[in-house]
Short mmCIF file of C-alpha atoms in Angstrom, two decimals:
data_model
loop_
_atom_site.label_atom_id
_atom_site.label_comp_id
_atom_site.label_asym_id
_atom_site.label_seq_id
_atom_site.Cartn_x
_atom_site.Cartn_y
_atom_site.Cartn_z
CA MET A 8 123.75 95.48 132.34
CA ILE A 9 127.47 95.70 133.20
CA ALA A 10 129.06 93.24 135.64
CA VAL A 11 131.66 94.54 138.11
CA VAL A 12 133.94 92.09 139.90
CA THR A 13 136.93 92.83 142.15
CA PHE A 14 139.87 90.43 142.68
CA THR A 15 142.51 90.30 145.39
CA ASP A 16 145.70 88.53 146.47
CA PRO A 17 144.84 84.91 147.40
CA ARG A 18 147.98 84.21 149.48
CA PRO A 19 146.99 83.60 153.14
CA THR A 20 150.00 85.50 154.45
CA ALA A 21 149.03 88.54 152.37
CA LEU A 22 145.67 89.07 154.08
CA SER A 23 145.21 92.73 154.99
CA ILE A 24 141.90 94.05 156.28
CA GLU A 25 143.01 97.62 155.52
CA ARG A 26 143.64 96.63 151.88
CA GLU A 27 140.36 94.72 151.59
CA ARG A 28 138.40 97.66 152.96
CA ALA A 29 140.10 99.88 150.39
CA LEU A 30 139.17 97.42 147.61
CA MET A 31 135.57 97.38 148.78
CA GLU A 32 135.41 101.19 148.82
CA LYS A 33 136.91 101.45 145.31
CA HIS A 34 134.60 98.70 144.02
CA SER A 35 131.52 100.41 145.52
CA ALA A 36 132.56 103.86 144.28
CA LEU A 37 132.90 102.59 140.68
CA ILE A 38 129.50 100.92 140.84
CA GLY A 39 128.02 104.16 142.19
CA GLU A 40 129.47 106.15 139.27
CA LEU A 41 128.09 103.69 136.74
CA ARG A 42 124.63 103.68 138.29
CA LYS A 43 124.57 107.48 138.38
CA ALA A 44 125.30 107.38 134.64
CA GLY A 45 122.22 105.21 134.08
CA PHE A 46 123.79 101.75 133.85
CA GLU A 47 122.29 98.70 135.45
CA VAL A 48 125.14 97.05 137.36
CA LEU A 49 125.58 93.45 138.46
CA ASP A 50 127.67 93.53 141.66
CA VAL A 51 129.31 90.10 141.48
CA ASN A 52 131.11 90.47 144.81
CA GLU A 53 127.80 91.18 146.50
CA ARG A 54 126.26 88.06 144.93
CA LEU A 55 129.22 86.06 146.26
CA GLY A 56 128.62 87.35 149.81
CA LYS A 57 131.94 89.21 149.89
CA TYR A 58 130.63 92.20 151.88
CA GLU A 59 129.68 89.84 154.70
CA ALA A 60 133.03 88.08 154.35
CA LEU A 61 134.84 91.38 154.90
CA LYS A 62 132.84 92.00 158.07
CA ALA A 63 134.03 88.58 159.27
CA GLY A 64 137.66 89.54 158.67
CA LYS A 65 138.04 87.75 155.31
CA ASN A 66 138.91 88.96 151.82
CA PHE A 67 136.48 91.17 149.92
CA GLY A 68 138.04 90.40 146.54
CA ILE A 69 137.79 87.10 144.68
CA ASP A 70 140.71 85.01 145.93
CA SER A 71 140.30 81.46 144.60
CA MET A 72 139.66 79.50 141.42
CA ASP A 73 136.43 78.21 142.93
CA GLU A 74 135.18 81.78 143.40
CA SER A 75 136.20 82.67 139.84
CA PHE A 76 134.05 79.83 138.53
CA ARG A 77 131.16 80.86 140.77
CA ALA A 78 131.53 84.43 139.52
CA ALA A 79 131.46 83.11 135.95
CA GLU A 80 128.20 81.28 136.67
CA ILE A 81 126.67 84.47 138.05
CA VAL A 82 127.73 86.55 135.04
CA GLY A 83 126.88 83.79 132.57
CA GLY A 84 123.38 83.48 133.95
CA SER A 85 122.76 87.22 133.69
CA SER A 86 122.12 89.65 130.83
CA ALA A 87 125.44 91.41 131.45
CA SER A 88 126.91 92.75 128.20
CA GLY A 89 130.44 93.04 129.58
CA ILE A 90 132.63 92.74 132.67
CA ILE A 91 134.72 95.31 134.49
CA ALA A 92 137.44 93.59 136.51
CA GLY A 93 138.54 95.69 139.50
CA LEU A 94 142.30 95.13 139.71
CA TRP A 95 143.01 97.67 142.43
CA HIS A 96 145.81 95.53 143.91
CA TRP A 97 147.71 92.38 143.09
CA THR A 98 145.87 89.19 142.16
CA GLU A 99 146.92 86.02 140.40
CA SER A 100 146.26 86.32 136.69
CA ASN A 101 144.81 82.86 136.19
CA LEU A 102 141.79 83.82 138.31
CA VAL A 103 140.85 86.48 135.74
CA THR A 104 141.71 84.21 132.81
CA ALA A 105 139.28 81.60 134.12
CA LEU A 106 136.50 84.20 134.37
CA VAL A 107 137.11 85.42 130.81
CA ARG A 108 137.22 81.88 129.44
CA GLU A 109 133.99 80.81 131.13
CA THR A 110 131.90 83.94 130.58
CA LYS A 111 132.83 84.76 126.96
CA ARG A 112 132.09 88.46 127.51
CA PRO A 113 134.05 91.63 126.67
CA ILE A 114 136.25 92.58 129.62
CA LEU A 115 137.81 95.80 130.86
CA LEU A 116 140.72 95.70 133.33
CA TYR A 117 140.48 98.71 135.64
CA ALA A 118 142.24 100.33 138.58
CA ASP A 119 142.30 103.86 139.90
CA ASP A 120 145.41 106.03 140.21
CA ASP A 121 145.95 105.36 143.91
CA PRO A 122 149.74 104.80 144.43
CA ALA A 123 149.06 103.12 147.77
CA TRP A 124 148.23 99.82 146.06
CA ALA A 125 149.67 97.76 143.21
CA GLY A 126 146.97 98.38 140.59
CA THR A 127 149.42 99.11 137.78
CA THR A 128 151.34 95.91 138.46
CA CYS A 129 148.12 93.92 138.46
CA ILE A 130 146.70 95.34 135.23
CA THR A 131 149.90 94.75 133.29
CA SER A 132 150.31 91.23 134.68
CA VAL A 133 146.70 90.20 134.03
CA GLY A 134 146.65 91.87 130.61
CA ALA A 135 149.82 90.10 129.53
CA SER A 136 148.45 86.79 130.77
CA LEU A 137 145.23 87.23 128.79
CA TRP A 138 147.29 87.82 125.66
CA GLU A 139 149.49 84.84 126.45
CA SER A 140 146.61 82.46 127.12
CA ALA A 141 144.43 83.80 124.27
CA VAL A 142 141.56 81.65 125.57
CA ASN A 143 139.09 83.51 123.34
CA GLU A 144 138.63 86.75 121.38
CA TYR A 145 137.73 88.65 124.55
CA ALA A 146 141.04 87.74 126.16
CA LEU A 147 142.89 88.98 123.08
CA ASN A 148 140.83 92.17 122.72
CA HIS A 149 140.52 93.16 126.37
CA VAL A 150 140.78 96.86 127.31
CA ARG A 151 142.99 98.31 130.05
CA LEU A 152 142.18 101.62 131.75
CA LYS A 153 143.56 103.34 134.81
CA GLY A 154 142.03 106.23 136.72
CA ASP A 155 139.59 107.39 134.01
CA VAL A 156 135.98 106.69 134.98
CA GLU A 157 134.62 108.62 131.98
CA LYS A 158 136.42 106.24 129.63
CA VAL A 159 135.03 103.33 131.62
CA LYS A 160 131.54 104.72 130.96
CA ALA A 161 132.34 105.11 127.26
CA TRP A 162 133.49 101.49 127.09
CA ALA A 163 130.34 100.39 128.89
CA ARG A 164 128.14 102.31 126.45
CA ALA A 165 129.98 100.70 123.54
CA VAL A 166 129.62 97.22 125.01
CA GLU A 167 125.91 97.75 125.63
CA ALA A 168 125.35 99.09 122.09
CA VAL A 169 127.27 96.23 120.48
CA SER A 170 125.32 93.71 122.56
CA LYS A 171 121.94 95.20 121.60
CA LEU A 172 122.81 95.25 117.89
CA SER A 173 124.00 91.66 118.03
CA LYS A 174 120.66 90.53 119.43
CA LYS A 175 118.37 92.52 117.13
CA SER A 176 117.45 92.45 113.45
CA LEU A 177 117.46 95.06 110.70
CA LEU A 178 114.18 95.30 108.79
CA LEU A 179 114.73 96.08 105.10
CA TRP A 180 111.76 96.86 102.89
CA GLY A 181 113.02 96.26 99.38
CA ALA A 182 116.24 94.45 98.57
CA PRO A 183 119.45 96.36 97.73
CA TYR A 184 120.89 97.56 95.63
CA THR A 185 119.17 100.85 94.76
CA LEU A 186 119.79 102.82 91.57
CA GLY A 187 122.83 100.74 90.67
CA MET A 188 124.86 101.66 93.80
CA GLU A 189 127.05 98.61 94.49
CA HIS A 190 128.19 99.91 97.87
CA LEU A 191 124.65 99.34 99.13
CA MET A 192 125.14 95.62 98.58
CA ASP A 193 126.83 93.72 101.38
CA ASP A 194 128.06 90.50 102.92
CA LEU A 195 124.94 89.85 105.01
CA PRO A 196 126.10 86.49 106.45
CA GLY A 197 129.43 88.08 107.40
CA LEU A 198 127.64 90.99 109.08
CA LYS A 199 125.91 88.59 111.47
CA ARG A 200 128.89 88.96 113.77
CA ILE A 201 127.59 92.53 114.23
CA VAL A 202 123.81 92.27 113.66
CA GLY A 203 121.49 89.58 114.96
CA ASP A 204 119.65 89.02 111.67
CA PHE A 205 118.16 90.63 108.57
CA ILE A 206 114.45 90.65 107.79
CA MET A 207 113.96 91.40 104.09
CA LEU A 208 110.44 92.12 102.87
CA ASP A 209 109.35 93.16 99.40
CA GLN A 210 107.94 96.69 99.21
CA TYR A 211 104.74 95.17 97.86
CA VAL A 212 103.96 94.33 101.49
CA LEU A 213 103.69 98.09 102.14
CA VAL A 214 101.85 98.85 98.90
CA ARG A 215 99.23 96.19 99.64
CA LYS A 216 98.70 97.43 103.20
CA ALA A 217 98.55 101.06 102.02
CA GLU A 218 95.99 100.29 99.31
CA ASN A 219 93.85 98.45 101.85
CA MET A 220 93.90 101.51 104.10
CA LEU A 221 92.91 103.81 101.25
CA SER A 222 90.10 101.57 99.95
CA ASP A 223 88.55 100.30 103.18
CA GLU A 224 86.22 102.82 104.81
CA LYS A 225 87.10 101.75 108.36
CA LEU A 226 90.84 101.94 107.68
CA ARG A 227 90.53 105.28 105.88
CA VAL A 228 89.62 106.82 109.23
CA LYS A 229 93.24 106.29 110.38
CA VAL A 230 94.57 108.00 107.27
CA ARG A 231 92.16 110.95 107.66
CA SER A 232 93.04 111.33 111.33
CA PHE A 233 96.75 111.29 110.52
CA TYR A 234 96.21 113.80 107.68
CA ASP A 235 94.44 116.19 110.06
CA TRP A 236 97.17 115.85 112.68
CA LEU A 237 99.91 116.47 110.11
CA THR A 238 98.28 119.53 108.55
CA ASP A 239 97.50 120.95 112.01
CA ASN A 240 101.05 120.57 113.35
CA ILE A 241 103.27 121.07 110.30
CA THR A 242 103.13 123.74 107.61
CA VAL A 243 101.98 122.02 104.41
CA LYS A 244 102.34 123.75 101.04
CA PHE A 245 100.15 121.98 98.49
CA ASP A 246 100.66 122.48 94.78
CA ASP A 247 98.97 121.25 91.62
CA ARG A 248 101.65 118.76 90.64
CA MET A 249 103.77 117.02 93.28
CA LEU A 250 102.10 117.59 96.64
CA THR A 251 98.35 117.28 96.36
CA PRO A 252 96.07 116.20 99.22
CA GLU A 253 95.75 112.83 97.50
CA ALA A 254 99.56 112.40 97.28
CA LEU A 255 99.94 113.27 100.96
CA ARG A 256 97.26 110.74 101.91
CA ARG A 257 99.13 108.06 99.96
CA GLN A 258 102.37 108.98 101.73
CA ILE A 259 100.57 108.70 105.06
CA ALA A 260 99.19 105.30 104.08
CA ILE A 261 102.69 104.06 103.18
CA TYR A 262 103.99 105.28 106.57
CA LEU A 263 101.14 103.63 108.48
CA ALA A 264 101.68 100.44 106.45
CA ALA A 265 105.38 100.50 107.39
CA LYS A 266 104.52 101.06 111.04
CA GLU A 267 102.12 98.11 110.95
CA SER A 268 104.71 95.93 109.18
CA TRP A 269 107.33 96.89 111.78
CA LYS A 270 104.97 95.96 114.62
CA GLU A 271 104.46 92.52 113.05
CA GLN A 272 108.16 91.79 113.53
CA SER A 273 109.98 91.40 116.82
CA ASN A 274 113.27 92.69 118.17
CA VAL A 275 114.05 95.11 115.32
CA SER A 276 116.79 97.70 115.90
CA ALA A 277 116.35 99.79 112.74
CA VAL A 278 114.59 99.91 109.37
CA SER A 279 115.42 100.88 105.81
CA ILE A 280 113.14 101.63 102.86
CA LYS A 281 114.41 101.14 99.31
CA CYS A 282 111.77 103.50 97.86
CA GLN A 283 113.42 104.15 94.50
CA PRO A 284 112.16 103.40 91.93
CA GLU A 285 109.37 100.99 92.97
CA LEU A 286 107.56 103.42 95.30
CA SER A 287 108.74 106.79 94.01
CA GLU A 288 108.24 106.05 90.31
CA ILE A 289 106.05 102.96 89.85
CA TYR A 290 103.65 103.18 92.79
CA GLY A 291 103.89 106.91 92.27
CA VAL A 292 104.67 108.46 95.65
CA THR A 293 107.84 108.81 97.73
CA ALA A 294 108.03 107.20 101.18
CA CYS A 295 109.45 110.27 102.93
CA LEU A 296 107.37 110.01 106.09
CA ILE A 297 109.26 106.83 107.04
CA PRO A 298 112.74 108.44 107.52
CA ALA A 299 111.03 111.53 109.00
CA LEU A 300 108.83 109.91 111.64
CA PHE A 301 110.28 106.48 112.46
CA PRO A 302 113.31 108.14 114.16
CA PHE A 303 111.03 110.59 116.01
CA ASN A 304 109.14 110.20 119.27
CA LEU A 305 105.69 111.43 118.20
CA ASP A 306 103.14 110.98 115.45
CA ALA A 307 99.35 111.25 115.10
CA GLU A 308 98.89 108.18 117.31
CA GLY A 309 100.79 109.78 120.21
CA GLU A 310 104.18 109.22 121.80
CA LYS A 311 106.11 106.43 120.16
CA GLU A 312 109.37 104.52 120.18
CA VAL A 313 112.29 106.04 118.26
CA VAL A 314 113.37 103.65 115.50
CA PRO A 315 116.43 104.55 113.37
CA ALA A 316 115.45 104.64 109.68
CA THR A 317 117.41 104.99 106.46
CA CYS A 318 116.68 105.03 102.74
CA GLU A 319 117.73 103.08 99.66
CA GLY A 320 118.28 99.81 101.53
CA ASP A 321 121.63 101.07 102.85
CA VAL A 322 122.67 98.22 105.16
CA LYS A 323 125.90 99.75 106.48
CA GLY A 324 124.16 103.11 106.87
CA THR A 325 121.38 101.45 108.85
CA ILE A 326 123.93 99.76 111.14
CA SER A 327 125.73 103.10 111.59
CA SER A 328 122.47 104.85 112.54
CA ALA A 329 121.41 102.09 114.94
CA LEU A 330 124.84 102.13 116.60
CA LEU A 331 124.71 105.89 117.18
CA PHE A 332 121.20 105.56 118.60
CA TYR A 333 122.23 102.88 121.10
CA LEU A 334 125.30 104.89 122.14
CA SER A 335 123.48 108.18 122.61
CA GLY A 336 119.77 107.48 123.07
CA LYS A 337 119.16 110.27 120.52
CA PRO A 338 117.33 109.91 117.19
CA PRO A 339 120.02 109.56 114.49
CA LEU A 340 120.07 111.71 111.37
CA PHE A 341 120.77 109.95 108.06
CA GLY A 342 121.41 111.69 104.77
CA ASP A 343 123.34 112.16 101.57
CA ILE A 344 126.65 113.98 101.36
CA LYS A 345 125.15 116.64 99.11
CA TYR A 346 128.01 119.14 98.88
CA VAL A 347 131.60 119.41 100.14
CA ASP A 348 134.17 122.21 100.00
CA ASP A 349 137.25 122.89 102.12
CA GLU A 350 135.12 124.32 104.94
CA VAL A 351 131.66 122.73 104.80
CA VAL A 352 130.05 119.32 104.45
CA MET A 353 126.35 119.61 103.60
CA ILE A 354 124.14 116.64 104.45
CA ALA A 355 120.65 116.50 102.93
CA ASN A 356 118.56 113.37 102.63
CA CYS A 357 116.40 112.95 99.55
CA GLY A 358 113.11 114.10 101.00
CA ALA A 359 113.26 113.57 104.76
CA ALA A 360 115.33 112.83 107.85
CA SER A 361 114.43 112.62 111.53
CA LEU A 362 112.25 115.61 112.44
CA TYR A 363 114.15 115.87 115.73
CA TYR A 364 116.79 117.85 113.83
CA ALA A 365 114.41 120.64 112.83
CA ARG A 366 115.12 122.26 116.21
CA LEU A 367 117.03 119.61 118.22
CA SER A 368 114.35 120.12 120.85
CA GLU A 369 113.25 117.55 123.42
CA ASN A 370 109.76 118.99 122.89
CA PRO A 371 108.55 117.26 119.69
CA GLU A 372 105.97 119.98 118.95
CA GLU A 373 108.77 122.54 118.55
CA ASN A 374 110.45 120.34 115.93
CA LEU A 375 107.15 119.90 114.09
CA LYS A 376 106.51 123.66 114.00
CA ALA A 377 109.93 124.20 112.41
CA THR A 378 109.16 121.77 109.57
CA THR A 379 107.48 122.41 106.22
CA VAL A 380 106.07 119.80 103.84
CA GLN A 381 106.32 120.81 100.19
CA GLY A 382 106.48 119.21 96.76
CA GLN A 383 109.35 116.83 96.05
CA CYS A 384 111.87 117.47 93.26
CA GLN A 385 111.91 113.82 92.19
CA GLY A 386 109.59 110.85 91.91
CA ALA A 387 106.10 110.89 90.46
CA SER A 388 104.55 112.72 93.43
CA GLY A 389 104.87 113.36 97.13
CA GLY A 390 106.07 115.85 99.68
CA ALA A 391 109.53 116.46 101.12
CA LEU A 392 109.94 117.57 104.74
CA THR A 393 111.98 120.77 104.88
CA TYR A 394 114.05 122.14 107.75
CA ARG A 395 117.54 123.46 108.50
CA THR A 396 119.36 121.86 111.44
CA PRO A 397 120.59 124.41 114.01
CA PRO A 398 124.30 124.39 114.95
CA ALA A 399 125.45 121.88 117.58
CA THR A 400 128.28 119.43 118.21
CA PHE A 401 127.70 116.14 116.38
CA THR A 402 129.31 112.72 116.26
CA VAL A 403 129.37 111.50 112.66
CA ALA A 404 129.89 107.81 111.82
CA ARG A 405 129.84 105.51 108.81
CA LEU A 406 130.61 101.81 108.50
CA ILE A 407 132.18 101.14 105.09
CA ARG A 408 133.75 98.23 103.23
CA ARG A 409 136.79 98.32 100.95
CA GLY A 410 138.17 95.21 99.31
CA GLY A 411 136.05 93.03 101.58
CA GLU A 412 137.40 94.66 104.76
CA TYR A 413 135.21 96.81 107.04
CA TYR A 414 136.22 100.19 108.48
CA LEU A 415 134.43 102.55 110.85
CA LEU A 416 134.84 106.16 109.73
CA TYR A 417 133.99 108.76 112.36
CA PHE A 418 134.68 112.31 113.52
CA LEU A 419 133.45 114.98 115.92
CA ALA A 420 131.77 117.69 113.87
CA GLU A 421 131.06 121.31 114.58
CA GLY A 422 127.59 122.15 113.30
CA LEU A 423 127.33 125.30 111.19
CA GLU A 424 124.50 127.72 110.62
CA ILE A 425 123.12 127.56 107.10
CA THR A 426 123.50 131.18 106.06
CA GLU A 427 121.48 133.11 103.50
CA GLU A 428 124.46 132.85 101.15
CA MET A 429 124.50 129.03 101.47
CA GLU A 430 120.73 128.93 101.02
CA SER A 431 120.87 131.07 97.88
CA LYS A 432 123.16 128.55 96.19
CA LEU A 433 120.81 125.61 96.75
CA LYS A 434 118.74 124.49 93.80
CA TRP A 435 118.35 120.73 93.37
CA GLY A 436 116.71 119.32 96.49
CA LYS A 437 116.31 122.69 98.15
CA GLN A 438 113.13 121.36 99.77
CA TRP A 439 115.06 118.59 101.53
CA PRO A 440 116.21 118.83 105.17
CA HIS A 441 119.77 120.20 105.29
CA THR A 442 122.47 119.96 107.95
CA ALA A 443 125.81 121.79 107.65
CA ILE A 444 128.96 120.69 109.49
CA LYS A 445 132.57 121.78 109.40
CA ASN A 446 134.77 119.68 107.13
CA PRO A 447 137.36 117.80 109.25
CA LEU A 448 139.64 117.60 106.18
CA ASP A 449 139.79 119.49 102.90
CA LYS A 450 137.36 118.69 100.10
CA GLU A 451 139.79 116.40 98.27
CA GLY A 452 140.69 114.46 101.41
CA PHE A 453 137.07 114.10 102.52
CA ILE A 454 135.80 112.87 99.17
CA SER A 455 138.76 110.49 98.83
CA ALA A 456 138.11 108.89 102.22
CA MET A 457 134.36 108.39 101.80
CA GLY A 458 133.17 104.83 101.27
CA ALA A 459 129.55 105.90 100.80
CA ASN A 460 127.37 108.83 99.79
CA HIS A 461 125.48 108.63 103.12
CA LEU A 462 126.43 109.65 106.67
CA SER A 463 124.76 109.22 110.06
CA LEU A 464 125.11 111.54 113.05
CA VAL A 465 123.80 112.35 116.53
CA PRO A 466 124.33 115.36 118.82
CA GLY A 467 127.09 115.00 121.44
CA ASP A 468 130.55 113.48 121.59
CA TYR A 469 130.62 109.69 121.30
CA THR A 470 133.96 109.33 119.55
CA GLU A 471 135.52 107.39 122.42
CA GLU A 472 132.60 104.97 122.31
CA LEU A 473 133.07 104.50 118.57
CA ARG A 474 136.74 103.62 119.04
CA PHE A 475 135.77 100.97 121.59
CA THR A 476 133.01 99.71 119.27
CA ALA A 477 135.45 99.24 116.40
CA ARG A 478 137.69 97.24 118.71
CA LEU A 479 134.79 95.06 119.82
CA TRP A 480 133.75 94.50 116.21
CA GLY A 481 137.30 93.80 115.08
CA VAL A 482 137.25 96.57 112.45
CA LYS A 483 139.67 99.44 111.98
CA PRO A 484 138.47 102.86 113.18
CA ILE A 485 139.45 105.87 111.04
CA ASN A 486 139.17 109.28 112.71
CA LEU A 487 138.77 111.78 109.87
CA GLU A 488 140.16 114.50 112.16
CA ASP A 489 143.47 112.62 112.31
CA PRO A 490 145.52 113.27 109.14
CA GLY A 491 147.81 110.34 109.97
CA GLU A 492 144.96 107.85 110.19
CA VAL A 493 143.40 109.17 106.98
CA LYS A 494 146.73 109.02 105.12
CA SER A 495 147.35 105.46 106.33
CA PHE A 496 143.83 104.43 105.23
CA LEU A 497 144.14 106.00 101.78
CA GLU A 498 147.59 104.53 101.16
CA GLY A 499 146.73 101.12 102.60
#
């Protein structure tokens, strides 16, 4: 929910019904645009009875300290993630300052480009006053926009995503770090300013549940049913070594165990499975159905919730995937940076990624038909889920940490077709899902800027939202398409 509140000039001699009608029309038009975009909007002026006040010849906008406090009570008692202050004409800055102080919510100062009224004067005055008073972090980090409703929507999406992440937990099966990768370790207490909490369970929880499913006759029915659904809807290429029917059944049991474990928790935004080496080597089967089907809207049990999923206990990668999901509503893809040259960045996760990317189709059956399960190239046994992502426009993001300081790397990527020539050069991990995008830099610059071997992406352009998110988080955004930003980051 986004709260919208319009202010006005409180001086009695300044009362103008023409102006107040204009403010009401601008206020209502903005709310209409937000609702058309799918946002739930809290109309604070309506709750204050300001439409009726205008009919009685009084001000539509908030015009007193008492009304600012009442507005703060309305917003504070709601689930609003942020506030848009309509500053279409002059108001006294302390009225807005009081609202920001009392609500402790992100705030956007907004006016349209109508030269008939003093919106520009108001935004600059109120913005300067919020900096001067510095009553809280939201006063210091407020956003000012004028005449750009699309940017307002981007800010609202960012505020909503940040709010959801801050109230939800990440579920990590298996503690980092994996295979000696220190960048998978993290400052978990420090990250609680971004994420609500971390639920860390040993992978033995999944092994125990999976073994129960495979040994109990009643529970084996679920595994058999899932096996039949999978082999009916996806091409499965069994072999005598890695992908046997028994190995696939064990992979299914691990997935169903993870799904059951996830359901036992509450308010989880995303999951991550460590997998290596405890599952892949010791238990003896890779957990590839988790990153394939958790961030997908269908499995053998029917339609399901999309849950972002990553591998190797990558905390920052899991946050990046969850953020992109909340911004876009699309299943996020997560994977390794497998190959980079001056033109191409190849992303391929070690066995599976969201099956949505097999065709980028809203019809899940089409994505399933474009997927093949075949023997893994690593681990003791198991199948990898193979596809090649079709070209599209993608937003790529990655939260990283350098010297204890967090940065949000991002760029808008042009998806590339994986040609026969590219395919012919693949050897290691050829059976993994692959996605090709255009390199926003050259190979040296890209590799130098990377603070991880994993990236997350979604279709569409959410770069504006990511810039607002970084501001809300208090981290520095680095656009990899901007040579100046990259140079500053590398030399910093």
